[in-house]
XYZ file of C-alpha atoms in Angstrom:
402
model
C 16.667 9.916 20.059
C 14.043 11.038 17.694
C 13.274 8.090 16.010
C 13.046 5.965 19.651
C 10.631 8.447 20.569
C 8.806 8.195 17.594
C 9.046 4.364 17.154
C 7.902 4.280 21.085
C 4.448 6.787 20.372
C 3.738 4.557 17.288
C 3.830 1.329 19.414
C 1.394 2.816 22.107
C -0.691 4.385 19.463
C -0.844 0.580 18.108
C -2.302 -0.388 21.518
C -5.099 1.992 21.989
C -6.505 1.445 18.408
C -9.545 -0.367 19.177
C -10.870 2.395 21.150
C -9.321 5.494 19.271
C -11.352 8.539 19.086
C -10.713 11.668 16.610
C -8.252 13.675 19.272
C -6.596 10.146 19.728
C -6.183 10.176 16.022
C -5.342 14.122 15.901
C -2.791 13.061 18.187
C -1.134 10.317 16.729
C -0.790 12.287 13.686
C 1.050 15.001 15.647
C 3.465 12.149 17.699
C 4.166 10.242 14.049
C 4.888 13.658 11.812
C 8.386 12.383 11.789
C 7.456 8.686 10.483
C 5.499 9.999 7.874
C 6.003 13.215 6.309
C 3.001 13.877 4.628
C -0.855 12.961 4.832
C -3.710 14.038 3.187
C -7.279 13.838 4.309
C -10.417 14.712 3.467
C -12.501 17.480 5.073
C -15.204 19.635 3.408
C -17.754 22.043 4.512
C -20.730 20.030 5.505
C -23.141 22.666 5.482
C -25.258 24.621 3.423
C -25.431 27.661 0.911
C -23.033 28.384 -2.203
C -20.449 25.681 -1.869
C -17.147 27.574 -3.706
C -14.006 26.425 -5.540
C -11.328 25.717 -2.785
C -7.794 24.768 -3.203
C -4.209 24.843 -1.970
C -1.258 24.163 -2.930
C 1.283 22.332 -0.752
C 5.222 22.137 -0.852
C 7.384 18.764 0.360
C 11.082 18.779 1.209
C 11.132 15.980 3.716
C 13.739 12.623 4.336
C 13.681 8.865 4.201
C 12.741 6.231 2.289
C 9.600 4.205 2.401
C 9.757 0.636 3.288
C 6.008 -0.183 3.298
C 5.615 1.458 -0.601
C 2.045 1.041 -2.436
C 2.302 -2.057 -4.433
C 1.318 0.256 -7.784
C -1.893 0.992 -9.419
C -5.230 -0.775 -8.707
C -6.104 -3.957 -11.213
C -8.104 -2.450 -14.630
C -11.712 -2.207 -14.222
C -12.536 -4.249 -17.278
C -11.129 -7.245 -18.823
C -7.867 -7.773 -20.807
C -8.597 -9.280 -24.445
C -6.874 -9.764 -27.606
C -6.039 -6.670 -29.413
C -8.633 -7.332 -32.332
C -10.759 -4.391 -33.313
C -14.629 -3.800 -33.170
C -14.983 -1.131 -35.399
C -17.761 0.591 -34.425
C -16.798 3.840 -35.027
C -17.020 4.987 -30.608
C -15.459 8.170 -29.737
C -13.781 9.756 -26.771
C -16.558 11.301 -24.404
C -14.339 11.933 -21.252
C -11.350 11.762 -20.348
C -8.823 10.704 -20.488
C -7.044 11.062 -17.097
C -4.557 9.703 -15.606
C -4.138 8.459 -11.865
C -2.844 5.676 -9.862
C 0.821 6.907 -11.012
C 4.054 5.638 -9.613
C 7.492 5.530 -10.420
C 7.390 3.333 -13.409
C 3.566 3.537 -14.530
C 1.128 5.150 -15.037
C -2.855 4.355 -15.438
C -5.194 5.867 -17.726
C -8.925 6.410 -17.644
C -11.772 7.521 -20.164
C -15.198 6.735 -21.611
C -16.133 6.352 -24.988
C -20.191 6.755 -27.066
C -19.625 2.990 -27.575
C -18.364 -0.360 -27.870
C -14.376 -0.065 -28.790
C -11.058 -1.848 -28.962
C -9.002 0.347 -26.712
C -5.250 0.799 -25.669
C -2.974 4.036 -24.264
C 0.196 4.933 -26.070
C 2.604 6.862 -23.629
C 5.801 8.704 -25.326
C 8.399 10.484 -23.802
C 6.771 14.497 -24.273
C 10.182 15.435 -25.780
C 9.876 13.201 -28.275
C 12.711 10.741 -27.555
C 12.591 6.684 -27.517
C 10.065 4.809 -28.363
C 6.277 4.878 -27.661
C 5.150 1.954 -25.238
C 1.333 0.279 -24.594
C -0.582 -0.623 -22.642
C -3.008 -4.012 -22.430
C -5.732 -3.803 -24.841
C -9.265 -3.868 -23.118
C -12.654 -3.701 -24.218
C -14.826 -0.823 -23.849
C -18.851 -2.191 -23.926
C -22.001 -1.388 -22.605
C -21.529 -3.719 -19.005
C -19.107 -1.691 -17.724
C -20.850 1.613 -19.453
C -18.693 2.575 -22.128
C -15.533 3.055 -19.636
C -12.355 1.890 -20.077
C -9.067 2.105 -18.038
C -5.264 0.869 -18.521
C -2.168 0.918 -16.994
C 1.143 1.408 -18.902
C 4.029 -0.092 -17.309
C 7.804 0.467 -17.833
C 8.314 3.592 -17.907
C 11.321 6.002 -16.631
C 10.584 8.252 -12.924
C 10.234 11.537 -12.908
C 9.393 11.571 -16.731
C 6.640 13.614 -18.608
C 4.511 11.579 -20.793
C 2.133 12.559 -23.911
C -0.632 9.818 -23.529
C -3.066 9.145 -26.579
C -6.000 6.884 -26.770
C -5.829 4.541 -29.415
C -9.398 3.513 -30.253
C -9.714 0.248 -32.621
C -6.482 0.830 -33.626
C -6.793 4.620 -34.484
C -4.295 7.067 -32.407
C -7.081 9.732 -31.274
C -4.910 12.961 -31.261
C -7.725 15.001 -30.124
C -8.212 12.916 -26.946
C -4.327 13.442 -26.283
C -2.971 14.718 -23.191
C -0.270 14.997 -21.098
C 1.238 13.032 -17.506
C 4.242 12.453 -15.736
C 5.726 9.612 -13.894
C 6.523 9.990 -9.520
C 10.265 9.831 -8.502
C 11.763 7.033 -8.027
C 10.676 5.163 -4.872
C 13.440 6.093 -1.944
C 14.977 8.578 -3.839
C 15.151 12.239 -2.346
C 12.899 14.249 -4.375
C 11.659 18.401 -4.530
C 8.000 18.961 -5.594
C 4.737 20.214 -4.851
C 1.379 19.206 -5.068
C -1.553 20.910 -5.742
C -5.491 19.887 -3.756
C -8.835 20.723 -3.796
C -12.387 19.987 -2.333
C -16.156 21.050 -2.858
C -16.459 21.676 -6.804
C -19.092 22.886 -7.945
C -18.620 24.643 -11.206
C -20.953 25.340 -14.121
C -21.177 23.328 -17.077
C -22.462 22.472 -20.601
C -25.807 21.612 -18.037
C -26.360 25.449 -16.965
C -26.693 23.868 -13.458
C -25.240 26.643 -11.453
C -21.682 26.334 -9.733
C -19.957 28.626 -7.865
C -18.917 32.392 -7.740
C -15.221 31.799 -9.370
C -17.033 29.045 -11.845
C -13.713 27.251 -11.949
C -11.370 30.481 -11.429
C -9.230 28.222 -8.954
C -8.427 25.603 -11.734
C -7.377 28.092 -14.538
C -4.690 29.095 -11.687
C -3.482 25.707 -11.170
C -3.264 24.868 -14.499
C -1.372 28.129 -15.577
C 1.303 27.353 -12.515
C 4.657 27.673 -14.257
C 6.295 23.978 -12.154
C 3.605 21.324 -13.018
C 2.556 19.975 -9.644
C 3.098 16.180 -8.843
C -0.110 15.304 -8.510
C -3.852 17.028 -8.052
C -6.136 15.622 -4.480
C -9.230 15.791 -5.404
C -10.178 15.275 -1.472
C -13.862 15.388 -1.579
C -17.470 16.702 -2.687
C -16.898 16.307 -5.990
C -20.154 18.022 -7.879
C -22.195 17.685 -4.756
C -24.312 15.117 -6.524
C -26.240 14.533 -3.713
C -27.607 18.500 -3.763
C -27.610 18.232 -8.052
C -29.710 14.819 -8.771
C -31.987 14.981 -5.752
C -32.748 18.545 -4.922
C -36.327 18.046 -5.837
C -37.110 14.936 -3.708
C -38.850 14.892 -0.692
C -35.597 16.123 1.651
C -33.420 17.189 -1.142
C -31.213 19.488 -0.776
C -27.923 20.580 1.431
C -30.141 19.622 3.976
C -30.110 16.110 3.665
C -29.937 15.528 -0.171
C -32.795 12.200 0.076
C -36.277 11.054 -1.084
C -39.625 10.096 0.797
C -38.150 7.065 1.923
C -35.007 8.301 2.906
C -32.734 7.129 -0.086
C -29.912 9.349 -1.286
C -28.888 9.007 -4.800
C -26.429 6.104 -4.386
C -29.654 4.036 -4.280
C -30.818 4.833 -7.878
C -28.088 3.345 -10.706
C -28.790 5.623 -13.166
C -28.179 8.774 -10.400
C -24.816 7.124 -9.412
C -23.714 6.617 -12.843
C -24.954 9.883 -14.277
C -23.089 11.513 -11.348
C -19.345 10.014 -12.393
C -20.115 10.944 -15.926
C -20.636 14.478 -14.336
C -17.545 14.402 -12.808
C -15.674 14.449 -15.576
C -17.279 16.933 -18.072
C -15.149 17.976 -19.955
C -16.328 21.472 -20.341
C -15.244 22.005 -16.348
C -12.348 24.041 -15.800
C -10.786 21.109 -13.751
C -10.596 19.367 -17.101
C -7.345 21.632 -17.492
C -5.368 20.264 -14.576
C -6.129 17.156 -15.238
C -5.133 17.430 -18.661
C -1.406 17.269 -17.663
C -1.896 16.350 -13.770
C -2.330 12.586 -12.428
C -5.435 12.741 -10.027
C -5.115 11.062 -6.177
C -9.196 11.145 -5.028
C -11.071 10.169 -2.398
C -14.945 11.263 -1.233
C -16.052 12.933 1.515
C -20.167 13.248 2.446
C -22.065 14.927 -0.538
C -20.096 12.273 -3.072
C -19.856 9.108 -0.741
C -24.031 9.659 -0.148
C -25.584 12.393 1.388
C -25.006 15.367 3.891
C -22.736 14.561 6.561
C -23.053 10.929 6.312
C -21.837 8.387 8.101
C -22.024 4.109 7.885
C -25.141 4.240 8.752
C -26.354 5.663 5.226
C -28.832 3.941 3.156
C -27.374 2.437 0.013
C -24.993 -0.572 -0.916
C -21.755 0.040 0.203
C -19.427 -2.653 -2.299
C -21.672 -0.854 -5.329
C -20.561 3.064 -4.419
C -16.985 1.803 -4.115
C -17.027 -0.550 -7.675
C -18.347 2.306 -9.034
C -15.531 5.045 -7.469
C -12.636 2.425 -8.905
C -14.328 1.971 -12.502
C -14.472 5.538 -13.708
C -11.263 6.838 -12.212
C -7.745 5.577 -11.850
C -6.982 4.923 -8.111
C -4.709 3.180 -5.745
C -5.244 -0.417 -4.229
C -8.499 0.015 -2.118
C -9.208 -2.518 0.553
C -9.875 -5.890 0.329
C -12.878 -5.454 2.575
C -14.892 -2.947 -0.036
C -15.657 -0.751 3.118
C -14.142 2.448 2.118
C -11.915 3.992 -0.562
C -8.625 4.402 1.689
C -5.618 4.323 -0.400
C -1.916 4.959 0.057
C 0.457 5.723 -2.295
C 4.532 6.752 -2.275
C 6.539 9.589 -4.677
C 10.504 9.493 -4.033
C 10.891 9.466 -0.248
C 7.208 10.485 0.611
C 4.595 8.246 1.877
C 0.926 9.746 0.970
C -2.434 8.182 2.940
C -5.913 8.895 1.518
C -8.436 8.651 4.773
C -11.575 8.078 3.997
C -13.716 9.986 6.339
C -17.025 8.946 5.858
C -17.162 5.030 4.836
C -17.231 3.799 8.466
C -17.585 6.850 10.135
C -19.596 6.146 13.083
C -22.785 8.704 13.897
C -22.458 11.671 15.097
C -25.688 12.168 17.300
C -23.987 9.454 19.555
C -21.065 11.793 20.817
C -23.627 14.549 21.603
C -24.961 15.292 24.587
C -27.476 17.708 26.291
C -26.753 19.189 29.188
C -28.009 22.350 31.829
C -25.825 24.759 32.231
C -27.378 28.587 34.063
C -30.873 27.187 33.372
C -30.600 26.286 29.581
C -30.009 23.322 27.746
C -26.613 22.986 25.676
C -25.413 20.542 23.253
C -21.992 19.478 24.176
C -19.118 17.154 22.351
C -18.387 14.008 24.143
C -17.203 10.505 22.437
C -17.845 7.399 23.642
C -15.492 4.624 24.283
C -14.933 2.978 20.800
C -16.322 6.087 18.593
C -14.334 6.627 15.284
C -14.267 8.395 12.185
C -12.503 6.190 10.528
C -13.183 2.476 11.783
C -10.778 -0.127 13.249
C -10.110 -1.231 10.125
C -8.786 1.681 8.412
C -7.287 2.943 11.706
C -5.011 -0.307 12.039
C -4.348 0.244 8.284
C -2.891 3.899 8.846
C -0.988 3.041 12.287
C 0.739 -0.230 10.464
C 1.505 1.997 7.630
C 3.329 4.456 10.291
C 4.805 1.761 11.843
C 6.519 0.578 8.589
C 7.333 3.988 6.448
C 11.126 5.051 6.869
């Protein structure tokens, strides 16, 4: 009777999509719980002041077995070549980190100080079998210095000591640790650890918050190693750190003169991934020996509680998000970084919240009420926070989890 019901508020959900507003979406979370057992989605503070460490930690015991399973990690960023060396003596800057994980594979992601043969060993952390590759790939100064690769093959549910091997050379100080999801269907316990709105001191002396990373020495000193970290949003605040002294910088708008937010200068955007990963934050530590699952929210897509509307090129910010970090198929469209992605008999959506997020100032309205004038919440037919793209996405991917 349960599943009719929920089969029947899926289907109607289905029909309404073209005009379905955030309580309509609110809602059809609510009516589908029971289709999908877990989502996570992005949602930060969007205002001002000192932005702290915040994190959770979330526990899964739930039933059934995805049909409609992520078809695995997201292509490499840069191009498979022959495993020939180029000897130019690069080294590990950042990383590496893994992501993108599923049952059988898992894909790894750093950047090197220059041009470099690279591959990933992964062996078994207890030592057994035998150590197996990944595709060699080419680290140079197009895709700036970064390098990712996926290693295929591997056993569920296993953990994994993963070593760069630069030209050849196994780099043992670059070495870290990663696990592989249960096996797709298969009933599974674990938990999963999440987190939004870093912003931690560094090597930089830019200033971070009032724990300064307290919440990641936690997670990483958890005695069960959590399935997987969610990095859901406002990663660094880059928007506040590379253009605080233009013309509207700032939590209160984070732009220049002209109205450009940092996405709109290459070096800002690439400066601000490298950011993300220093390797002096205490995050480092999790994802030493925790896959990531990411997705933005405003002050890391482009500015302060931004919407579509944004200045900036939209297919840059998201080649950008998939070439420094491992990540789950993104759409075929380049209008967002939605991903979804399965572990045993748990189907996981990333929403992304502010890619085609449509503006705010058009569900507000001013109104008299006892002689003064109120602002009041009202959306139009056909407003969304998520776009009819990404809301047909979700609903079919209700539709066909089990």
């Amino acid at each position: 009777m349960a599943a009719e019901r929920d089969s029947e508020s899926v289907e109607r959900l289905s029909n309404e999509a073209k005009g379905l507003t955030r309580r309509d979406l609110l809602r059809s979370f609510a009516s589908a719980v029971l289709v999908a057992p877990v989502m996570v989605q992005a949602a930060c503070s969007d205002g001002g002041g000192d932005a702290g460490d915040q994190g959770g930690d979330a526990g899964s015991d739930s039933g059934g077995a995805p049909d409609g399973a992520s078809d695995g990690a997201s292509d490499d960023a840069t191009e498979v070549v022959s495993c020939e060396p180029v000897g130019g003596g690069a080294a590990v800057t950042h990383g590496p980190l893994t992501g993108a994980v599923t049952d059988t594979s898992i894909t790894i992601a750093a950047r090197l100080d220059g041009a470099a043969l690279v591959q990933f060993e992964a062996r078994r952390a207890d030592g057994s079998g035998e150590a197996t590759l990944s595709g060699c790939a080419q680290a140079n100064e197009a895709t700036g210095f970064t390098i990712k690769g996926t290693v295929d093959g591997l056993q569920p549910a296993t953990i994994y000591a993963i070593t760069p091997l630069v030209d050849g050379v196994a780099v043992a100080g670059a070495a870290i640790e990663s696990h592989t999801f249960p096996a797709i269907g298969a009933p599974a316990a674990f938990h999963f650890t999440f987190g939004s709105c870093q912003r931690q001191t560094g090597t930089d002396g830019k200033p971070g918050s009032a724990s300064d990373g307290a919440t990641f020495e936690a997670m990483a000193a958890q005695a069960e190693r959590p399935l997987f970290f969610a990095q859901i949003g406002d990663w660094t605040y880059p928007d506040y750190y590379y253009m605080k002294d233009a013309g509207g910088g700032g939590f209160g708008g984070g732009l220049d003169a002209d109205g450009n937010n940092y996405t709109a200068f290459p070096e800002k955007l690439e400066a601000s991934w490298l950011r993300r990963l220093n390797p002096d934050f205490a995050m480092r530590k999790v994802l030493a020996k925790v896959p990531l699952a990411h997705v933005w929210d405003d002050h890391d897509f482009a500015q302060n509680n931004a919407n579509r509307m944004v200045k900036g090129d939209q297919s840059v910010r998201v080649d950008t998000f998939e070439r420094y970090l491992p990540c789950y198929p993104l759409p075929v469209s380049r209008l967002g970084v939605w991903q979804r992605f399965s572990a045993g008999h748990v189907d996981f959506w990333l929403t992304d919240m502010r890619s085609q997020r449509d503006p705010i100032d058009k569900a507000l309205k001013t109104i008299e009420k006892d002689g003064e004038k109120q602002v009041v919440f009202e959306e139009p037919a056909q407003h969304s926070m998520l776009g009819n793209e990404q809301i047909e996405w979700l609903l079919d991917g209700l539709r066909t989890s089990t």
